[in-house]
Amino acid sequence: MTTALKLVIFDVDGTLVDSQGDIVAAMAHAFDRAGHPAPAREATLGIVGLSLDAAFPRLAPELPAEMHGAMVEWYKEAYVELRSRAGAAASSPLYPYALETLTALHAQPETLLGVATGKSRRGLDKLFEAHDLGRFFVTSQVADHHPSKPHPAMLRAALAETGVEAHDAVMIGDTTYDRDMALAAGVPFIGVSWGYHDADDLTGAAAILRDFRELPEVLTTIREAAA
């Protein structure tokens, strides 16, 4: 009997890599250019995962839409500059055991890997190049082509590209946006404890990872329960 393909989809910032330093600095730069007080660090990290055009209205709802648009561009400029100084690998380091876990999952013939991120295509490609990650993923969904999380469009596109049914996929992320996107798409959700949202807020998750090395066993448990 042929084993059905399974799709494991990862968020990026706060799940695979820790880019909070550059995110906070770039956000502070954008608010400085706007002449507006920067949000607290916790508030900035709280919107990670949203597309930038959705993030700025949340952080500064009192500012006009045209200013939000300008701040998006100022943020991007600052982020690119910060990344170029340190290099993407140092700017956004992988979390412990992320690479080893991706390597192990990629070696399973029945397991496909994907990404669903609020990053731009350019930003994701730079990160993939820096960490040599592109070889792992058969589908990668980015903010350029979809509504912001938690809209399920990214996951629906990943499922369509791979031909995998929603119940045979899983979404792994660190934020309530990832969770809500997964639930809206009918995809089981696994939370991680090391990201930018409090793990206690990730209610409805099939599991919460405390260490990347737990993932293969958690996936097996979820698959057996669904069989």
Coordinates of C-alpha atoms in Angstrom, one line a residue:
M1 CA 0.0 0.0 0.0
T2 CA 1.3 3.4 -0.9
T3 CA 2.0 5.8 2.0
A4 CA 0.1 9.1 1.6
L5 CA 2.3 12.1 1.4
K6 CA 2.4 14.4 4.4
L7 CA 3.1 18.1 4.4
V8 CA 4.9 19.9 7.3
I9 CA 4.7 23.7 6.9
F10 CA 6.8 26.0 9.0
D11 CA 6.5 29.6 9.9
V12 CA 9.9 31.4 9.7
D13 CA 10.5 34.3 12.1
G14 CA 10.2 33.1 15.7
T15 CA 9.9 29.5 14.6
L16 CA 12.9 28.6 12.4
V17 CA 15.0 31.7 12.9
D18 CA 15.4 34.4 15.6
S19 CA 15.3 37.7 13.8
Q20 CA 13.9 39.8 16.6
G21 CA 16.9 42.1 16.9
D22 CA 16.7 43.4 13.4
I23 CA 12.9 43.5 13.5
V24 CA 12.8 45.7 16.6
A25 CA 15.6 48.0 15.2
A26 CA 14.0 48.3 11.8
M27 CA 10.6 49.1 13.4
A28 CA 12.2 51.8 15.6
H29 CA 13.8 53.3 12.5
A30 CA 10.5 53.4 10.7
F31 CA 8.7 55.1 13.6
D32 CA 11.6 57.6 14.0
R33 CA 11.3 58.6 10.3
A34 CA 7.6 59.1 10.9
G35 CA 8.3 61.3 13.9
H36 CA 6.2 59.0 16.1
P37 CA 7.2 57.2 19.3
A38 CA 8.3 53.7 18.7
P39 CA 6.2 50.9 20.2
A40 CA 7.5 48.8 23.1
R41 CA 9.5 45.8 22.2
E42 CA 6.7 43.5 23.3
A43 CA 4.3 45.3 21.0
T44 CA 6.6 45.0 18.0
L45 CA 7.2 41.3 18.6
G46 CA 3.5 40.8 19.0
I47 CA 2.8 41.7 15.4
V48 CA 5.6 39.5 13.9
G49 CA 3.9 37.1 11.5
L50 CA 1.6 39.7 10.0
S51 CA 2.4 41.3 6.7
L52 CA 3.8 44.8 7.1
D53 CA 0.8 46.5 5.6
A54 CA -1.3 44.9 8.3
A55 CA 1.3 45.4 11.1
F56 CA 1.6 49.2 11.0
P57 CA -2.1 50.0 11.3
R58 CA -2.2 47.8 14.4
L59 CA 0.9 49.5 15.9
A60 CA -0.1 53.1 15.1
P61 CA -3.8 53.2 14.3
E62 CA -3.9 57.0 14.8
L63 CA -1.6 57.6 11.8
P64 CA -3.1 57.9 8.3
A65 CA -2.9 55.1 5.7
E66 CA -0.4 57.0 3.6
M67 CA 2.0 57.2 6.5
H68 CA 1.6 53.5 7.1
G69 CA 2.6 52.9 3.5
A70 CA 5.7 55.1 3.9
M71 CA 6.7 53.3 7.2
V72 CA 6.5 50.0 5.4
E73 CA 9.2 51.2 2.9
W74 CA 11.3 52.7 5.7
Y75 CA 11.1 49.5 7.6
K76 CA 12.2 47.4 4.6
E77 CA 15.1 49.8 3.9
A78 CA 16.3 49.5 7.5
Y79 CA 15.9 45.8 7.6
V80 CA 17.9 45.3 4.4
E81 CA 20.7 47.6 5.7
L82 CA 20.9 45.7 9.0
R83 CA 21.0 42.4 7.3
S84 CA 23.7 43.5 4.9
R85 CA 25.9 44.6 7.8
A86 CA 25.9 41.3 9.7
G87 CA 24.9 38.9 7.0
A88 CA 21.6 37.1 7.0
A89 CA 23.0 34.0 8.8
A90 CA 24.2 36.1 11.8
S91 CA 21.2 38.5 11.6
S92 CA 18.7 35.7 11.7
P93 CA 20.3 32.7 13.3
L94 CA 18.5 29.3 13.3
Y95 CA 17.0 28.1 16.5
P96 CA 18.8 25.1 18.2
Y97 CA 18.3 21.8 16.4
A98 CA 16.2 23.4 13.6
L99 CA 18.7 22.4 10.9
E100 CA 19.0 18.8 12.2
T101 CA 15.3 18.4 12.4
L102 CA 14.7 19.7 8.9
T103 CA 17.4 17.4 7.6
A104 CA 15.8 14.4 9.3
L105 CA 12.3 15.2 8.1
H106 CA 13.6 15.8 4.6
A107 CA 15.1 12.4 4.5
Q108 CA 11.7 10.8 4.9
P109 CA 10.3 10.0 1.4
E110 CA 6.7 10.4 2.5
T111 CA 7.2 13.9 4.1
L112 CA 7.2 17.1 2.2
L113 CA 8.3 20.4 3.8
G114 CA 6.9 23.9 3.2
V115 CA 7.1 27.5 4.5
A116 CA 4.3 30.0 5.1
T117 CA 5.7 33.4 6.2
G118 CA 5.0 37.0 6.4
K119 CA 8.4 37.7 4.9
S120 CA 8.7 39.0 1.3
R121 CA 10.0 36.7 -1.4
R122 CA 13.3 38.6 -1.5
G123 CA 13.7 38.3 2.3
L124 CA 13.0 34.6 2.3
D125 CA 15.3 33.9 -0.6
K126 CA 18.1 35.8 1.3
L127 CA 17.5 33.7 4.4
F128 CA 17.4 30.4 2.4
E129 CA 20.7 31.3 0.7
A130 CA 22.4 32.2 4.0
H131 CA 21.4 29.0 5.7
D132 CA 21.2 26.7 2.6
L133 CA 17.6 26.0 3.4
G134 CA 16.0 26.2 0.0
R135 CA 16.8 22.5 -0.7
F136 CA 14.4 21.4 2.0
F137 CA 11.2 23.0 0.9
V138 CA 8.9 22.1 -2.0
T139 CA 6.5 25.0 -1.4
S140 CA 7.1 28.4 0.1
Q141 CA 4.3 31.0 0.5
V142 CA 5.2 34.6 1.2
A143 CA 3.5 37.9 1.9
D144 CA 4.0 39.2 -1.7
H145 CA 1.3 37.0 -3.1
H146 CA -1.3 36.5 -0.3
P147 CA -3.4 38.3 2.3
S148 CA -1.7 38.6 5.7
K149 CA -2.0 35.9 8.2
P150 CA -4.3 34.7 9.7
H151 CA -6.1 34.5 6.3
P152 CA -5.7 30.8 5.2
A153 CA -4.6 31.6 1.6
M154 CA -1.0 30.7 2.2
L155 CA -1.9 27.2 3.5
R156 CA -4.5 26.6 0.8
A157 CA -1.9 27.5 -1.9
A158 CA 0.7 25.1 -0.2
L159 CA -1.9 22.3 -0.2
A160 CA -2.8 22.9 -3.8
E161 CA 0.8 23.0 -5.0
T162 CA 1.7 19.7 -3.3
G163 CA -1.6 17.9 -3.7
V164 CA -1.8 17.1 0.0
E165 CA -5.1 17.1 1.9
A166 CA -5.5 19.5 4.8
H167 CA -5.8 16.6 7.3
D168 CA -2.5 15.2 6.0
A169 CA -0.7 18.5 6.7
V170 CA 0.4 20.3 9.8
M171 CA 1.4 24.0 10.5
I172 CA 4.2 24.8 12.9
G173 CA 4.4 28.3 14.3
D174 CA 5.0 30.6 17.2
T175 CA 2.0 33.0 17.0
T176 CA -1.7 33.1 17.3
Y177 CA -1.7 34.3 13.7
D178 CA -0.2 31.0 12.6
R179 CA -2.7 29.1 14.8
D180 CA -5.7 30.9 13.4
M181 CA -4.5 30.5 9.8
A182 CA -4.1 26.8 10.3
L183 CA -7.5 26.4 12.0
A184 CA -9.1 28.4 9.2
A185 CA -7.5 26.1 6.6
G186 CA -8.5 22.9 8.5
V187 CA -4.8 22.1 9.1
P188 CA -3.6 20.8 12.5
F189 CA -1.4 23.3 14.4
I190 CA 1.7 22.7 16.4
G191 CA 3.0 25.6 18.5
V192 CA 6.6 26.3 19.6
S193 CA 7.5 27.8 23.0
W194 CA 10.6 29.7 21.9
G195 CA 8.9 32.3 19.7
Y196 CA 7.4 35.8 19.9
H197 CA 4.0 35.0 21.4
D198 CA 3.5 33.4 24.8
A199 CA 3.0 29.7 24.4
D200 CA 0.1 29.8 26.8
D201 CA -1.8 31.9 24.2
L202 CA -1.5 29.1 21.6
T203 CA -4.7 27.4 22.7
G204 CA -6.1 24.8 20.3
A205 CA -2.6 23.5 19.4
A206 CA -2.3 19.8 18.9
A207 CA 1.0 20.1 20.8
I208 CA 3.5 22.7 22.0
L209 CA 7.2 22.0 21.3
R210 CA 9.7 22.9 23.9
D211 CA 12.6 21.7 21.8
F212 CA 12.9 21.1 18.0
R213 CA 14.0 17.5 18.6
E214 CA 10.5 16.7 19.9
L215 CA 8.9 17.4 16.5
P216 CA 9.4 14.0 14.8
E217 CA 7.7 12.1 17.7
V218 CA 4.9 14.7 17.8
L219 CA 4.3 14.3 14.1
T220 CA 4.1 10.5 14.5
T221 CA 1.6 10.8 17.4
I222 CA -0.6 13.2 15.4
R223 CA -0.5 10.9 12.3
E224 CA -1.4 7.8 14.4
A225 CA -4.3 9.6 16.0
A226 CA -5.7 10.6 12.6
A227 CA -5.3 7.1 11.1

